PDB file of C-alpha atoms in Angstrom:
ATOM      1  CA  MET A1397      15.514   0.809 -20.561  1.00 35.00           C
ATOM      2  CA  ALA A1398      14.182   4.317 -20.736  1.00 47.00           C
ATOM      3  CA  GLN A1399      10.953   6.197 -21.283  1.00 59.00           C
ATOM      4  CA  VAL A1400      10.639   7.800 -24.687  1.00 63.00           C
ATOM      5  CA  LYS A1401      10.663  11.562 -24.078  1.00 69.00           C
ATOM      6  CA  THR A1402      10.978  13.127 -27.526  1.00 74.00           C
ATOM      7  CA  GLU A1403       9.350  12.697 -30.905  1.00 75.00           C
ATOM      8  CA  SER A1404      12.730  12.101 -32.539  1.00 78.00           C
ATOM      9  CA  GLU A1405      13.450   9.321 -30.067  1.00 74.00           C
ATOM     10  CA  ALA A1406      10.070   7.725 -30.829  1.00 68.00           C
ATOM     11  CA  ASN A1407      10.785   7.955 -34.559  1.00 68.00           C
ATOM     12  CA  GLN A1408      14.130   6.258 -34.113  1.00 71.00           C
ATOM     13  CA  LEU A1409      12.500   3.429 -32.160  1.00 67.00           C
ATOM     14  CA  ARG A1410       9.927   2.968 -34.945  1.00 62.00           C
ATOM     15  CA  LEU A1411      12.766   2.617 -37.453  1.00 62.00           C
ATOM     16  CA  ASN A1412      14.459  -0.001 -35.276  1.00 63.00           C
ATOM     17  CA  ASN A1413      11.231  -2.023 -35.213  1.00 59.00           C
ATOM     18  CA  THR A1414      11.828  -3.004 -38.841  1.00 55.00           C
ATOM     19  CA  GLU A1415      14.075  -5.765 -37.474  1.00 61.00           C
ATOM     20  CA  TRP A1416      11.022  -7.453 -35.865  1.00 59.00           C
ATOM     21  CA  GLY A1417       9.754  -9.213 -39.026  1.00 60.00           C
ATOM     22  CA  PRO A1418       9.753 -12.948 -39.827  1.00 62.00           C
ATOM     23  CA  GLU A1419      13.426 -13.003 -40.784  1.00 69.00           C
ATOM     24  CA  ALA A1420      14.345 -11.521 -37.387  1.00 71.00           C
ATOM     25  CA  ALA A1421      12.262 -14.195 -35.649  1.00 77.00           C
ATOM     26  CA  GLU A1422      14.211 -16.899 -37.519  1.00 81.00           C
ATOM     27  CA  SER A1423      17.482 -15.352 -36.452  1.00 80.00           C
ATOM     28  CA  MET A1424      16.370 -15.100 -32.812  1.00 82.00           C
ATOM     29  CA  ILE A1425      15.173 -18.746 -32.878  1.00 86.00           C
ATOM     30  CA  LYS A1426      18.679 -19.830 -33.919  1.00 88.00           C
ATOM     31  CA  ASP A1427      20.133 -17.802 -31.049  1.00 87.00           C
ATOM     32  CA  VAL A1428      17.897 -19.342 -28.361  1.00 88.00           C
ATOM     33  CA  HIS A1429      17.230 -22.809 -29.781  1.00 91.00           C
ATOM     34  CA  GLU A1430      19.638 -24.608 -27.441  1.00 93.00           C
ATOM     35  CA  PHE A1431      18.683 -22.717 -24.259  1.00 90.00           C
ATOM     36  CA  PRO A1432      17.922 -25.359 -21.532  1.00 90.00           C
ATOM     37  CA  ILE A1433      14.528 -25.238 -19.900  1.00 86.00           C
ATOM     38  CA  LYS A1434      13.749 -26.222 -16.315  1.00 80.00           C
ATOM     39  CA  LEU A1435      11.301 -28.936 -17.319  1.00 80.00           C
ATOM     40  CA  GLY A1436      13.973 -30.699 -19.333  1.00 88.00           C
ATOM     41  CA  GLY A1437      15.046 -30.350 -22.915  1.00 92.00           C
ATOM     42  CA  VAL A1438      15.765 -27.098 -24.690  1.00 93.00           C
ATOM     43  CA  LEU A1439      13.706 -24.139 -25.778  1.00 90.00           C
ATOM     44  CA  GLY A1440      13.988 -25.358 -29.338  1.00 91.00           C
ATOM     45  CA  ASP A1441      11.875 -28.407 -28.485  1.00 93.00           C
ATOM     46  CA  ILE A1442       8.949 -26.048 -27.757  1.00 91.00           C
ATOM     47  CA  ILE A1443       9.678 -23.877 -30.765  1.00 89.00           C
ATOM     48  CA  ASP A1444       9.868 -26.892 -33.056  1.00 91.00           C
ATOM     49  CA  ALA A1445       6.448 -28.126 -31.828  1.00 91.00           C
ATOM     50  CA  THR A1446       4.862 -24.728 -32.495  1.00 89.00           C
ATOM     51  CA  PRO A1447       3.236 -24.056 -35.886  1.00 87.00           C
ATOM     52  CA  VAL A1448       5.532 -21.735 -37.811  1.00 80.00           C
ATOM     53  CA  ASP A1449       2.705 -19.218 -38.412  1.00 79.00           C
ATOM     54  CA  ALA A1450       2.202 -18.927 -34.651  1.00 80.00           C
ATOM     55  CA  VAL A1451       5.829 -17.923 -33.973  1.00 78.00           C
ATOM     56  CA  SER A1452       6.660 -14.205 -33.737  1.00 75.00           C
ATOM     57  CA  LYS A1453       9.193 -11.946 -32.194  1.00 72.00           C
ATOM     58  CA  VAL A1454       7.901  -9.124 -30.050  1.00 69.00           C
ATOM     59  CA  MET A1455       9.553  -6.262 -28.196  1.00 65.00           C
ATOM     60  CA  LEU A1456       9.385  -6.644 -24.456  1.00 63.00           C
ATOM     61  CA  GLU A1457       8.694  -3.385 -22.768  1.00 64.00           C
ATOM     62  CA  GLU A1458       9.285  -3.571 -19.044  1.00 67.00           C
ATOM     63  CA  LYS A1459       8.826  -0.018 -17.927  1.00 74.00           C
ATOM     64  CA  LEU A1460       6.717   2.116 -15.693  1.00 81.00           C
ATOM     65  CA  PHE A1461       5.305   5.185 -17.341  1.00 84.00           C
ATOM     66  CA  GLU A1462       5.719   8.395 -15.462  1.00 86.00           C
ATOM     67  CA  GLN A1463       2.487   9.863 -16.849  1.00 89.00           C
ATOM     68  CA  TRP A1464      -0.627   7.653 -16.894  1.00 92.00           C
ATOM     69  CA  SER A1465      -3.105  10.081 -18.417  1.00 94.00           C
ATOM     70  CA  HIS A1466      -3.610  12.694 -21.100  1.00 93.00           C
ATOM     71  CA  GLY A1467      -6.781  14.673 -21.473  1.00 93.00           C
ATOM     72  CA  ARG A1468      -9.684  12.270 -20.894  1.00 93.00           C
ATOM     73  CA  ALA A1469      -7.650   9.099 -21.551  1.00 95.00           C
ATOM     74  CA  VAL A1470      -6.019   7.073 -18.730  1.00 94.00           C
ATOM     75  CA  LEU A1471      -3.775   4.000 -18.599  1.00 89.00           C
ATOM     76  CA  ILE A1472      -4.832   1.151 -16.329  1.00 88.00           C
ATOM     77  CA  GLY A1473      -3.278  -2.231 -15.677  1.00 80.00           C
ATOM     78  CA  ASP A1474       0.453  -2.542 -15.141  1.00 63.00           C
ATOM     79  CA  GLY A1475       0.954  -5.697 -17.169  1.00 61.00           C
ATOM     80  CA  GLN A1476       1.635  -7.835 -14.090  1.00 68.00           C
ATOM     81  CA  GLY A1477      -1.612  -9.810 -14.131  1.00 71.00           C
ATOM     82  CA  ALA A1478      -5.334  -9.486 -14.210  1.00 82.00           C
ATOM     83  CA  ILE A1479      -5.719  -8.821 -10.502  1.00 86.00           C
ATOM     84  CA  ASN A1480      -3.679  -5.602 -10.719  1.00 86.00           C
ATOM     85  CA  ALA A1481      -5.742  -4.414 -13.637  1.00 88.00           C
ATOM     86  CA  MET A1482      -8.940  -5.120 -11.699  1.00 92.00           C
ATOM     87  CA  GLN A1483      -7.550  -3.260  -8.684  1.00 93.00           C
ATOM     88  CA  ASP A1484      -6.615  -0.347 -10.947  1.00 94.00           C
ATOM     89  CA  ALA A1485     -10.123  -0.294 -12.345  1.00 94.00           C
ATOM     90  CA  LEU A1486     -11.645  -0.272  -8.868  1.00 95.00           C
ATOM     91  CA  ILE A1487      -9.407   2.561  -7.626  1.00 96.00           C
ATOM     92  CA  LEU A1488     -10.074   4.568 -10.833  1.00 96.00           C
ATOM     93  CA  THR A1489     -13.791   3.995 -10.453  1.00 97.00           C
ATOM     94  CA  ASN A1490     -13.709   5.335  -6.946  1.00 97.00           C
ATOM     95  CA  CYS A1491     -11.757   8.376  -8.068  1.00 97.00           C
ATOM     96  CA  LEU A1492     -14.217   9.036 -10.871  1.00 96.00           C
ATOM     97  CA  TYR A1493     -17.238   8.502  -8.578  1.00 96.00           C
ATOM     98  CA  ASP A1494     -16.025  11.388  -6.431  1.00 91.00           C
ATOM     99  CA  LEU A1495     -16.019  13.854  -9.345  1.00 94.00           C
ATOM    100  CA  GLN A1496     -17.843  17.093  -8.661  1.00 92.00           C
ATOM    101  CA  ASP A1497     -18.328  17.812 -12.382  1.00 96.00           C
ATOM    102  CA  LEU A1498     -17.110  16.555 -15.781  1.00 95.00           C
ATOM    103  CA  SER A1499     -14.662  19.357 -16.483  1.00 96.00           C
ATOM    104  CA  LEU A1500     -11.192  18.445 -17.765  1.00 96.00           C
ATOM    105  CA  THR A1501      -9.764  19.957 -14.563  1.00 96.00           C
ATOM    106  CA  SER A1502     -11.802  17.612 -12.370  1.00 96.00           C
ATOM    107  CA  ILE A1503     -11.071  14.580 -14.546  1.00 96.00           C
ATOM    108  CA  THR A1504      -7.337  15.372 -14.573  1.00 96.00           C
ATOM    109  CA  ALA A1505      -7.394  15.624 -10.789  1.00 96.00           C
ATOM    110  CA  ALA A1506      -9.212  12.290 -10.522  1.00 97.00           C
ATOM    111  CA  PHE A1507      -6.639  10.652 -12.817  1.00 97.00           C
ATOM    112  CA  GLN A1508      -3.788  12.098 -10.755  1.00 96.00           C
ATOM    113  CA  ASP A1509      -5.415  10.814  -7.585  1.00 97.00           C
ATOM    114  CA  TYR A1510      -5.736   7.342  -9.145  1.00 97.00           C
ATOM    115  CA  GLN A1511      -2.064   7.347 -10.227  1.00 96.00           C
ATOM    116  CA  SER A1512      -0.868   8.550  -6.828  1.00 96.00           C
ATOM    117  CA  GLN A1513      -2.694   5.594  -5.201  1.00 96.00           C
ATOM    118  CA  ARG A1514      -1.395   2.963  -7.628  1.00 94.00           C
ATOM    119  CA  TYR A1515       2.072   4.119  -8.737  1.00 92.00           C
ATOM    120  CA  GLU A1516       4.123   2.665  -5.894  1.00 92.00           C
ATOM    121  CA  HIS A1517       2.250  -0.618  -6.086  1.00 90.00           C
ATOM    122  CA  ALA A1518       2.943  -0.806  -9.848  1.00 89.00           C
ATOM    123  CA  LYS A1519       6.574   0.009  -9.212  1.00 88.00           C
ATOM    124  CA  ARG A1520       6.897  -2.839  -6.639  1.00 89.00           C
ATOM    125  CA  CYS A1521       5.156  -5.290  -9.015  1.00 86.00           C
ATOM    126  CA  ILE A1522       7.553  -4.552 -11.789  1.00 83.00           C
ATOM    127  CA  ALA A1523      10.565  -4.846  -9.520  1.00 86.00           C
ATOM    128  CA  SER A1524       9.249  -8.160  -8.156  1.00 85.00           C
ATOM    129  CA  SER A1525       8.635  -9.440 -11.702  1.00 80.00           C
ATOM    130  CA  LYS A1526      12.200  -8.628 -12.670  1.00 80.00           C
ATOM    131  CA  LEU A1527      13.549 -10.336  -9.566  1.00 84.00           C
ATOM    132  CA  ASN A1528      11.438 -13.445 -10.148  1.00 80.00           C
ATOM    133  CA  ALA A1529      12.655 -13.587 -13.789  1.00 75.00           C
ATOM    134  CA  LYS A1530      16.255 -13.317 -12.639  1.00 77.00           C
ATOM    135  CA  ILE A1531      15.830 -15.984  -9.970  1.00 81.00           C
ATOM    136  CA  SER A1532      14.101 -18.388 -12.291  1.00 74.00           C
ATOM    137  CA  SER A1533      16.698 -17.994 -15.037  1.00 66.00           C
ATOM    138  CA  ASP A1534      19.890 -17.911 -12.939  1.00 62.00           C
ATOM    139  CA  GLY A1535      20.563 -21.553 -13.635  1.00 52.00           C
ATOM    140  CA  PHE A1536      21.003 -20.774 -17.303  1.00 51.00           C
ATOM    141  CA  SER A1537      23.477 -17.899 -17.288  1.00 47.00           C
TER     142      SER A1537
END
């Protein structure tokens, strides 16, 4: 897992995404069909009960971005639940409320203030999520 740092790296990742179509989903389903689930049965039981047009394969991106803003755009919500997104919105609102003017310099400073207040919390949430996933899936390794 790594943050994309160059345009060529981003282009390569886009090319790799071609393996995320319907055929790739079918292949993945075959790979995970017999995985046991804690409630009993196997993952395939759930997949088989799901309408085929509702099944898709998506790329999981568990990462923490180092930069949360660019210009007048800012990233909020760390993907760990609605409460964190609401907390991010509140902190960002407070930072924006304190703006002296609407210059890009002031907005950039507010965004940096927001990130400095939320970054460590987001980092802990992601680590906790990874740990919970590992604990809950240890019985299947």
